[in-house]
Coordinates of N, CA and C in Angstrom, one line a residue:
I19 N 17.5 -53.1 21.6 CA 16.3 -53.4 20.9 C 16.4 -53.2 19.4
Q20 N 17.1 -52.2 19.0 CA 17.3 -51.9 17.6 C 18.0 -53.1 16.9
A21 N 18.9 -53.7 17.5 CA 19.6 -54.8 17.0 C 18.6 -56.0 16.8
I22 N 17.7 -56.2 17.7 CA 16.7 -57.3 17.6 C 15.8 -57.0 16.4
V23 N 15.4 -55.8 16.3 CA 14.5 -55.4 15.2 C 15.2 -55.5 13.8
E24 N 16.4 -55.1 13.8 CA 17.2 -55.2 12.5 C 17.4 -56.7 12.1
N25 N 17.7 -57.5 13.1 CA 17.9 -58.9 12.8 C 16.6 -59.5 12.3
D26 N 15.5 -59.2 12.9 CA 14.2 -59.7 12.5 C 13.9 -59.3 11.1
M27 N 14.2 -58.0 10.8 CA 14.0 -57.5 9.4 C 14.8 -58.3 8.4
Q28 N 16.1 -58.6 8.7 CA 16.9 -59.3 7.8 C 16.4 -60.7 7.6
V29 N 16.0 -61.4 8.7 CA 15.4 -62.7 8.6 C 14.2 -62.7 7.7
Q30 N 13.3 -61.8 7.9 CA 12.1 -61.7 7.0 C 12.5 -61.4 5.6
Q31 N 13.4 -60.5 5.4 CA 13.8 -60.2 4.0 C 14.4 -61.4 3.3
D32 N 15.2 -62.1 4.0 CA 15.8 -63.4 3.5 C 14.7 -64.4 3.1
R33 N 13.7 -64.5 4.0 CA 12.6 -65.5 3.7 C 11.8 -65.1 2.4
I34 N 11.5 -63.8 2.4 CA 10.7 -63.3 1.2 C 11.6 -63.5 -0.1
L35 N 12.8 -63.1 0.0 CA 13.7 -63.1 -1.2 C 13.8 -64.6 -1.7
S36 N 14.0 -65.5 -0.8 CA 14.2 -66.9 -1.2 C 12.9 -67.5 -1.7
A37 N 11.7 -66.9 -1.4 CA 10.5 -67.4 -1.9 C 10.2 -66.8 -3.3
V38 N 10.6 -65.6 -3.5 CA 10.3 -65.0 -4.9 C 11.5 -65.2 -5.8
E39 N 12.6 -65.5 -5.3 CA 13.8 -65.7 -6.2 C 14.5 -67.1 -5.8
P40 N 13.7 -68.2 -6.1 CA 14.3 -69.5 -5.6 C 15.4 -70.0 -6.5
V41 N 15.6 -69.4 -7.7 CA 16.6 -69.9 -8.7 C 18.0 -69.3 -8.5
G42 N 18.0 -68.0 -8.3 CA 19.3 -67.4 -8.3 C 19.4 -66.3 -7.2
K43 N 20.3 -65.4 -7.3 CA 20.5 -64.4 -6.3 C 19.7 -63.2 -6.7
P44 N 18.9 -62.6 -5.8 CA 18.0 -61.5 -6.2 C 18.9 -60.3 -6.5
T45 N 18.4 -59.4 -7.3 CA 19.2 -58.2 -7.7 C 19.2 -57.3 -6.4
E46 N 20.1 -56.3 -6.5 CA 20.1 -55.3 -5.4 C 18.8 -54.5 -5.3
L47 N 18.3 -54.2 -6.5 CA 17.1 -53.4 -6.6 C 15.9 -54.2 -5.9
T48 N 15.9 -55.5 -6.2 CA 14.8 -56.4 -5.5 C 15.0 -56.4 -4.0
Q49 N 16.2 -56.5 -3.6 CA 16.5 -56.5 -2.1 C 16.1 -55.1 -1.5
I50 N 16.3 -54.0 -2.2 CA 15.9 -52.7 -1.7 C 14.3 -52.7 -1.6
A51 N 13.7 -53.2 -2.7 CA 12.2 -53.2 -2.7 C 11.6 -54.0 -1.6
V52 N 12.2 -55.2 -1.3 CA 11.6 -56.0 -0.2 C 11.9 -55.3 1.1
R53 N 13.1 -54.8 1.3 CA 13.4 -54.1 2.6 C 12.4 -52.9 2.8
S54 N 12.2 -52.2 1.8 CA 11.3 -51.0 1.8 C 9.9 -51.5 2.2
W55 N 9.5 -52.6 1.6 CA 8.1 -53.1 1.8 C 8.0 -53.6 3.3
L56 N 9.1 -54.1 3.9 CA 9.0 -54.5 5.3 C 8.8 -53.3 6.2
H57 N 9.4 -52.2 5.8 CA 9.2 -51.0 6.6 C 7.8 -50.5 6.4
F58 N 7.2 -50.6 5.2 CA 5.8 -50.2 5.0 C 4.9 -51.1 5.8
L59 N 5.2 -52.4 5.8 CA 4.4 -53.4 6.5 C 4.3 -53.0 8.0
R60 N 5.5 -52.8 8.6 CA 5.6 -52.4 10.0 C 4.8 -51.2 10.3
N61 N 5.0 -50.1 9.5 CA 4.3 -48.9 9.7 C 2.8 -49.1 9.6
A62 N 2.4 -49.8 8.5 CA 0.9 -50.0 8.3 C 0.3 -50.7 9.5
C63 N 1.0 -51.7 10.0 CA 0.4 -52.5 11.1 C 0.4 -51.7 12.4
H64 N 1.4 -50.9 12.6 CA 1.4 -50.0 13.8 C 0.2 -49.0 13.7
T65 N 0.0 -48.4 12.5 CA -1.1 -47.5 12.3 C -2.4 -48.1 12.5
W66 N -2.5 -49.4 12.0 CA -3.8 -50.1 12.0 C -4.2 -50.4 13.5
L67 N -3.2 -50.6 14.3 CA -3.5 -50.9 15.7 C -4.4 -49.8 16.4
D68 N -4.3 -48.6 15.9 CA -5.1 -47.5 16.4 C -6.3 -47.2 15.6
S69 N -6.6 -48.0 14.6 CA -7.7 -47.8 13.7 C -8.9 -48.7 14.2
A70 N -10.1 -48.1 14.2 CA -11.3 -48.8 14.6 C -12.1 -49.2 13.4
N71 N -11.7 -48.7 12.2 CA -12.6 -48.9 11.0 C -11.9 -49.8 9.9
V72 N -10.8 -50.3 10.2 CA -10.1 -51.1 9.2 C -10.0 -52.5 9.8
S73 N -10.4 -53.5 9.1 CA -10.4 -54.9 9.6 C -9.0 -55.5 9.4
R74 N -8.7 -56.6 10.1 CA -7.5 -57.3 9.9 C -7.3 -57.8 8.5
D75 N -8.4 -58.3 7.9 CA -8.3 -58.8 6.5 C -8.0 -57.7 5.5
E76 N -8.5 -56.5 5.8 CA -8.3 -55.4 4.9 C -6.8 -55.0 5.0
I77 N -6.2 -54.9 6.1 CA -4.8 -54.5 6.3 C -3.9 -55.6 5.7
R78 N -4.3 -56.8 5.9 CA -3.5 -57.9 5.3 C -3.5 -57.9 3.8
D79 N -4.7 -57.7 3.2 CA -4.8 -57.6 1.8 C -4.0 -56.4 1.2
L80 N -4.1 -55.3 1.9 CA -3.4 -54.1 1.5 C -1.9 -54.4 1.4
C81 N -1.4 -55.0 2.5 CA 0.1 -55.3 2.6 C 0.5 -56.3 1.5
V82 N -0.3 -57.4 1.3 CA 0.1 -58.4 0.3 C 0.1 -57.8 -1.1
H83 N -1.0 -57.1 -1.4 CA -1.1 -56.5 -2.7 C 0.0 -55.4 -3.0
T84 N 0.4 -54.7 -1.9 CA 1.5 -53.8 -2.1 C 2.8 -54.4 -2.4
L85 N 3.1 -55.6 -1.7 CA 4.3 -56.3 -2.0 C 4.3 -56.8 -3.5
V86 N 3.2 -57.4 -3.9 CA 3.2 -57.9 -5.3 C 3.3 -56.8 -6.3
A87 N 2.6 -55.6 -6.0 CA 2.7 -54.5 -6.9 C 4.1 -53.9 -7.0
M88 N 4.8 -53.9 -5.8 CA 6.1 -53.4 -5.8 C 7.1 -54.3 -6.6
L89 N 6.9 -55.6 -6.5 CA 7.8 -56.5 -7.2 C 7.5 -56.4 -8.7
L90 N 6.2 -56.3 -9.1 CA 5.8 -56.2 -10.5 C 6.3 -54.9 -11.1
A91 N 6.5 -53.9 -10.3 CA 6.9 -52.6 -10.8 C 8.4 -52.5 -11.1
L92 N 9.1 -53.5 -10.6 CA 10.6 -53.5 -10.9 C 10.8 -53.6 -12.4
P93 N 11.9 -53.1 -12.9 CA 12.3 -53.3 -14.3 C 12.4 -54.8 -14.5
E94 N 12.0 -55.2 -15.7 CA 11.9 -56.6 -16.0 C 13.2 -57.4 -15.7
D95 N 14.4 -56.8 -15.9 CA 15.6 -57.5 -15.6 C 16.0 -57.5 -14.1
S96 N 15.2 -56.8 -13.3 CA 15.4 -56.9 -11.9 C 14.2 -57.7 -11.2
R97 N 13.2 -58.0 -11.9 CA 12.1 -58.7 -11.4 C 12.4 -60.1 -11.0
P98 N 12.1 -60.5 -9.8 CA 12.4 -61.9 -9.4 C 11.6 -62.9 -10.2
S99 N 12.2 -64.1 -10.4 CA 11.6 -65.1 -11.2 C 10.3 -65.6 -10.7
G100 N 10.1 -65.6 -9.4 CA 8.9 -66.2 -8.8 C 7.7 -65.2 -8.7
V101 N 7.9 -63.9 -9.1 CA 6.9 -62.9 -9.0 C 5.7 -63.2 -10.0
A102 N 6.0 -63.8 -11.1 CA 4.9 -64.1 -12.0 C 3.8 -64.9 -11.4
E103 N 4.2 -65.8 -10.5 CA 3.2 -66.7 -9.8 C 2.3 -65.9 -8.9
L104 N 2.8 -64.7 -8.4 CA 2.0 -63.9 -7.5 C 1.1 -63.0 -8.1
A105 N 1.3 -62.7 -9.4 CA 0.4 -61.7 -10.1 C -1.0 -62.2 -10.2
P106 N -1.9 -61.3 -10.0 CA -3.4 -61.6 -10.1 C -3.8 -62.1 -11.4

């Protein structure tokens, strides 16, 4: 099961990285940030399943805003080229 989860994480990481860095290869720091966000996303969703007071839209917005904030928090030379389009 762990291998399935790890493979899925890698597929999702690759999809996100190709969306935010369509021009070149993402930096190692960007890769770490995206992988860390995927773990955050998984944990937030698992926790939300037991929550009666948080809506699906609220958890979705939290996760999306967290990814954008994480990418914007990267040093400028590590920031993916597509992140500017995501900024509010």
